[in-house]
Short mmCIF file of C-alpha atoms and ligand atoms in Angstrom, two decimals:
data_model
loop_
_atom_site.label_atom_id
_atom_site.label_comp_id
_atom_site.label_asym_id
_atom_site.label_seq_id
_atom_site.Cartn_x
_atom_site.Cartn_y
_atom_site.Cartn_z
CA MET A 1 -9.57 -2.78 -16.97
CA SER A 2 -6.41 -1.78 -18.72
CA SER A 3 -6.07 1.66 -20.23
CA ASP A 4 -3.25 3.77 -21.53
CA ARG A 5 -3.45 5.97 -18.47
CA GLN A 6 -0.48 5.44 -16.19
CA ALA A 7 -1.48 5.13 -12.52
CA VAL A 8 2.07 5.19 -11.21
CA VAL A 9 5.17 6.51 -12.90
CA ALA A 10 8.63 6.83 -11.32
CA ARG A 11 11.52 8.46 -13.15
CA HIS A 12 15.09 8.09 -11.95
CA LEU A 13 14.17 7.93 -8.27
CA ALA A 14 16.98 8.07 -5.76
CA LYS A 15 16.76 8.11 -2.00
CA GLU A 16 19.70 9.05 0.19
CA VAL A 17 19.83 9.35 3.94
CA SER A 18 22.64 10.83 5.94
CA SER A 19 23.88 9.13 9.04
CA GLY A 20 26.53 11.17 10.79
CA THR A 21 29.10 12.16 8.19
CA GLN A 22 28.11 9.46 5.73
CA THR A 23 25.47 9.50 3.01
CA LEU A 24 23.76 6.17 2.49
CA THR A 25 22.02 5.57 -0.83
CA ILE A 26 18.97 3.39 -0.26
CA LEU A 27 17.59 3.60 -3.82
CA HIS A 28 19.56 4.18 -7.02
CA ASP A 29 17.89 5.42 -10.18
CA VAL A 30 14.61 3.50 -10.05
CA SER A 31 12.20 4.01 -12.94
CA LEU A 32 8.90 2.23 -13.55
CA SER A 33 5.53 2.74 -15.12
CA LEU A 34 2.27 1.00 -14.22
CA PRO A 35 -0.92 1.46 -16.27
CA ALA A 36 -4.18 2.04 -14.34
CA GLY A 37 -6.00 -1.14 -13.44
CA GLU A 38 -2.86 -3.31 -13.50
CA SER A 39 -0.79 -4.77 -10.67
CA LEU A 40 2.87 -4.56 -9.70
CA ALA A 41 4.79 -6.82 -7.33
CA ILE A 42 7.95 -5.34 -5.84
CA VAL A 43 10.18 -8.19 -4.68
CA GLY A 44 13.69 -8.51 -3.27
CA ALA A 45 15.61 -9.52 -0.18
CA SER A 46 15.10 -7.82 3.16
CA GLY A 47 16.87 -4.48 3.18
CA SER A 48 16.81 -4.10 -0.64
CA GLY A 49 14.70 -0.92 -0.46
CA LYS A 50 11.17 -2.22 -1.09
CA THR A 51 9.44 -0.33 1.75
CA THR A 52 11.36 2.83 0.89
CA LEU A 53 10.28 2.62 -2.74
CA LEU A 54 6.64 1.95 -1.79
CA SER A 55 6.63 5.00 0.50
CA LEU A 56 8.03 7.21 -2.26
CA LEU A 57 5.51 5.93 -4.80
CA ALA A 58 2.60 6.54 -2.42
CA GLY A 59 3.75 10.06 -1.56
CA LEU A 60 4.47 9.21 2.08
CA ASP A 61 8.14 10.09 1.72
CA ARG A 62 10.13 12.37 -0.60
CA ALA A 63 12.74 11.25 -3.05
CA THR A 64 16.20 12.83 -2.98
CA ARG A 65 16.17 12.93 -6.80
CA GLY A 66 13.73 11.97 -9.52
CA GLN A 67 10.02 12.18 -10.05
CA VAL A 68 6.85 10.34 -9.03
CA LEU A 69 3.56 10.79 -10.88
CA LEU A 70 0.34 9.40 -9.38
CA ASP A 71 -2.56 9.47 -11.80
CA GLY A 72 -0.54 11.94 -13.84
CA VAL A 73 0.05 14.30 -10.91
CA ASP A 74 3.71 15.07 -10.21
CA LEU A 75 4.07 14.69 -6.45
CA GLY A 76 7.05 17.06 -6.53
CA THR A 77 4.69 19.92 -7.36
CA LEU A 78 2.60 19.34 -4.22
CA ASP A 79 3.34 20.49 -0.70
CA GLU A 80 2.64 18.14 2.22
CA ASP A 81 -1.03 19.13 2.43
CA GLY A 82 -1.44 18.69 -1.29
CA CYS A 83 0.13 15.24 -1.07
CA ALA A 84 -2.16 14.34 1.84
CA ARG A 85 -5.24 15.48 -0.11
CA LEU A 86 -4.20 13.46 -3.15
CA ARG A 87 -3.67 10.39 -1.00
CA ALA A 88 -6.98 10.83 0.86
CA GLY A 89 -8.90 10.77 -2.41
CA ARG A 90 -7.02 8.17 -4.36
CA VAL A 91 -4.56 6.11 -2.38
CA GLY A 92 -4.91 3.29 0.11
CA PHE A 93 -1.84 2.12 2.01
CA VAL A 94 -1.20 -0.98 4.11
CA PHE A 95 1.90 -0.52 6.27
CA GLN A 96 4.24 -3.39 7.05
CA SER A 97 3.74 -2.50 10.73
CA PHE A 98 -0.06 -1.92 10.26
CA GLN A 99 -0.08 1.45 12.09
CA LEU A 100 -3.50 0.98 13.59
CA LEU A 101 -4.60 3.55 16.17
CA ALA A 102 -4.37 1.85 19.57
CA GLY A 103 -7.22 3.81 21.17
CA PHE A 104 -9.72 2.94 18.42
CA THR A 105 -11.60 -0.27 17.77
CA ALA A 106 -11.21 -2.23 14.53
CA LEU A 107 -14.42 -0.66 13.23
CA GLU A 108 -13.29 2.85 14.13
CA ASN A 109 -9.86 2.32 12.58
CA VAL A 110 -11.43 1.20 9.30
CA MET A 111 -14.11 3.88 9.34
CA LEU A 112 -11.85 6.86 9.96
CA PRO A 113 -10.37 7.36 6.48
CA ALA A 114 -13.72 6.75 4.78
CA GLU A 115 -15.24 9.38 7.07
CA LEU A 116 -12.42 11.82 6.32
CA ALA A 117 -12.95 11.16 2.60
CA GLY A 118 -16.53 12.31 3.15
CA TYR A 119 -18.45 9.05 2.81
CA ALA A 120 -21.76 9.44 4.67
CA ASP A 121 -22.06 5.64 4.86
CA ALA A 122 -18.59 5.16 6.35
CA PRO A 123 -19.79 2.88 9.20
CA ALA A 124 -21.64 0.58 6.83
CA ARG A 125 -18.68 0.49 4.44
CA ALA A 126 -16.32 -0.27 7.31
CA ARG A 127 -18.50 -3.19 8.45
CA LEU A 128 -18.56 -4.59 4.90
CA ALA A 129 -14.81 -4.19 4.55
CA LEU A 130 -14.17 -5.95 7.86
CA ASP A 131 -16.62 -8.68 6.90
CA SER A 132 -14.77 -9.26 3.64
CA VAL A 133 -11.50 -9.84 5.53
CA GLY A 134 -13.29 -12.27 7.85
CA LEU A 135 -13.40 -10.04 10.89
CA SER A 136 -17.10 -9.28 11.36
CA ALA A 137 -16.90 -10.78 14.85
CA ARG A 138 -14.07 -8.42 15.83
CA LEU A 139 -15.57 -4.99 15.19
CA GLU A 140 -15.33 -3.75 18.75
CA HIS A 141 -11.90 -5.16 19.50
CA TYR A 142 -8.89 -2.87 19.99
CA PRO A 143 -5.63 -3.59 18.12
CA ALA A 144 -3.98 -4.95 21.32
CA GLN A 145 -6.74 -7.55 21.51
CA LEU A 146 -6.05 -8.82 17.98
CA SER A 147 -3.37 -11.13 16.68
CA GLY A 148 -0.77 -9.85 14.18
CA GLY A 149 -2.63 -11.47 11.31
CA GLU A 150 -5.92 -9.94 12.43
CA GLN A 151 -4.35 -6.50 12.74
CA GLN A 152 -3.00 -6.94 9.23
CA ARG A 153 -6.47 -7.67 7.96
CA VAL A 154 -7.90 -4.61 9.74
CA ALA A 155 -5.16 -2.52 8.11
CA LEU A 156 -6.09 -3.95 4.72
CA ALA A 157 -9.82 -3.29 5.29
CA ARG A 158 -8.96 0.30 6.24
CA ALA A 159 -6.91 0.72 3.08
CA PHE A 160 -9.62 -0.34 0.63
CA CYS A 161 -12.69 0.91 2.56
CA GLY A 162 -12.53 4.32 0.85
CA GLU A 163 -12.35 2.70 -2.62
CA PRO A 164 -8.91 4.04 -3.57
CA ALA A 165 -7.89 4.03 -7.19
CA ILE A 166 -4.47 2.76 -6.17
CA LEU A 167 -3.79 0.39 -3.32
CA PHE A 168 -0.24 0.11 -1.95
CA ALA A 169 0.42 -2.78 0.40
CA ASP A 170 3.66 -3.70 2.13
CA GLU A 171 3.78 -7.49 2.54
CA PRO A 172 -0.01 -7.81 2.92
CA THR A 173 0.14 -11.56 3.53
CA GLY A 174 3.38 -11.44 5.53
CA ASN A 175 1.79 -12.32 8.88
CA LEU A 176 -0.88 -14.69 7.67
CA ASP A 177 -1.11 -18.46 7.52
CA THR A 178 -1.32 -20.00 4.05
CA GLU A 179 -5.11 -20.23 4.02
CA THR A 180 -5.77 -16.68 5.26
CA GLY A 181 -3.06 -15.40 2.95
CA ALA A 182 -4.74 -17.03 -0.03
CA ARG A 183 -8.02 -15.45 0.98
CA ILE A 184 -6.45 -12.00 1.23
CA SER A 185 -4.80 -12.48 -2.18
CA GLU A 186 -8.24 -13.32 -3.62
CA LEU A 187 -9.64 -10.19 -2.06
CA LEU A 188 -6.88 -8.01 -3.51
CA PHE A 189 -7.42 -9.37 -6.99
CA ASP A 190 -11.22 -9.11 -6.64
CA LEU A 191 -10.68 -5.38 -5.98
CA ASN A 192 -8.37 -5.28 -8.96
CA HIS A 193 -10.79 -7.05 -11.30
CA GLN A 194 -14.10 -5.70 -10.08
CA ARG A 195 -13.25 -2.10 -9.25
CA GLY A 196 -10.19 -1.69 -11.39
CA THR A 197 -8.08 -0.86 -8.33
CA THR A 198 -4.44 -0.57 -9.33
CA LEU A 199 -2.31 -2.71 -6.97
CA VAL A 200 1.28 -2.07 -5.92
CA LEU A 201 2.41 -4.83 -3.58
CA VAL A 202 5.63 -5.57 -1.79
CA THR A 203 5.67 -9.29 -1.23
CA HIS A 204 7.77 -12.33 -0.44
CA ASP A 205 4.90 -14.54 -1.56
CA ALA A 206 5.92 -15.93 -4.96
CA GLN A 207 2.37 -16.97 -5.75
CA LEU A 208 1.01 -13.50 -5.03
CA ALA A 209 3.84 -11.86 -7.02
CA GLY A 210 3.16 -14.22 -9.93
CA ARG A 211 -0.44 -13.07 -10.16
CA CYS A 212 0.62 -9.48 -10.73
CA THR A 213 0.84 -8.20 -14.30
CA HIS A 214 4.21 -6.55 -13.55
CA GLN A 215 7.16 -7.50 -11.34
CA LEU A 216 10.07 -5.39 -10.22
CA ARG A 217 13.02 -6.90 -8.36
CA LEU A 218 15.29 -4.81 -6.19
CA ARG A 219 18.77 -5.71 -5.09
CA ALA A 220 20.63 -3.28 -2.83
CA GLY A 221 18.41 -0.43 -3.98
CA ARG A 222 18.71 -1.09 -7.72
CA VAL A 223 16.23 -2.60 -10.16
CA ILE A 224 17.60 -5.87 -11.55
N1 ADP B 1 15.44 6.50 7.47
C1 ADP B 1 16.45 5.62 7.25
N2 ADP B 1 17.70 5.91 7.68
C2 ADP B 1 18.74 5.08 7.46
N3 ADP B 1 18.62 3.91 6.80
C3 ADP B 1 17.41 3.57 6.36
C4 ADP B 1 16.27 4.40 6.53
N4 ADP B 1 15.20 3.79 5.98
C5 ADP B 1 15.67 2.64 5.47
N5 ADP B 1 16.99 2.49 5.68
C6 ADP B 1 17.87 1.41 5.21
O1 ADP B 1 17.64 1.25 3.83
C7 ADP B 1 17.64 -0.10 3.45
C8 ADP B 1 16.32 -0.44 2.76
O2 ADP B 1 15.28 -0.44 3.73
P1 ADP B 1 13.82 -0.87 3.38
O3 ADP B 1 13.29 0.02 2.30
O4 ADP B 1 13.04 -0.89 4.66
O5 ADP B 1 14.03 -2.35 2.82
P2 ADP B 1 13.05 -3.57 2.64
O6 ADP B 1 11.66 -3.06 2.78
O7 ADP B 1 13.36 -4.11 1.27
O8 ADP B 1 13.42 -4.59 3.69
C9 ADP B 1 17.91 -0.88 4.70
O9 ADP B 1 19.29 -1.15 4.74
C10 ADP B 1 17.51 0.07 5.79
O10 ADP B 1 18.20 -0.19 6.97
MG1 MG B 2 10.13 -3.63 4.11
#
């Protein structure tokens, strides 16, 4: 599923945050380019800037300097609504902290973005997505009734339910046992191979990182 089209491009990204009188640079001059249909593993020690980079690439946060292009669209030219619309149509995101809605069941959490994206068959899609992460018996459970690993799988199902062109996932196997982690890796690469979904993964899992066509290692906010 490779093509010359670049799904994700970053040019000289920098992210600074100010704390009191000090400016802290979290990312320094990060550039990358990922063709559509391929996969990128972002690796590095805790605190190296992986989550920050993923958020910038997915348009969830703004860079201090530099440029991000998603499917050729420069995120810097979009306002917040424009960014949200682009994400709704093309981007799936699995947060490190899952960010499930506490007042909604697993099924409702997964269904919501597909409904917002206008899929008439959102409930059926959501059931299928939950089935493929092994949670068909947990449809009516609320996040508080699920283990960390189960919540992670609900978050993953939610992210791919709307068939995004690009799936961003922050440590998608981080809370899973080896066997469940392997199953989730299979699922991610099935999406990649069968639907051509571009994957951008933050991971500590060397095996998962090794399966990606591209790897990027951060150390203290710099690509090494
Ligand atoms: N909003 C913020 N304000 C201040 N520091 C931040 C903020 N976000 C992240 N950081 C700091 O930036 C560094 C990188 O964070 P993060 O991207 O979460 O790293 P990783 O995901 O690799 O563990 C950390 O030192 C973190 O404490
Ligand atoms: Mg992180």
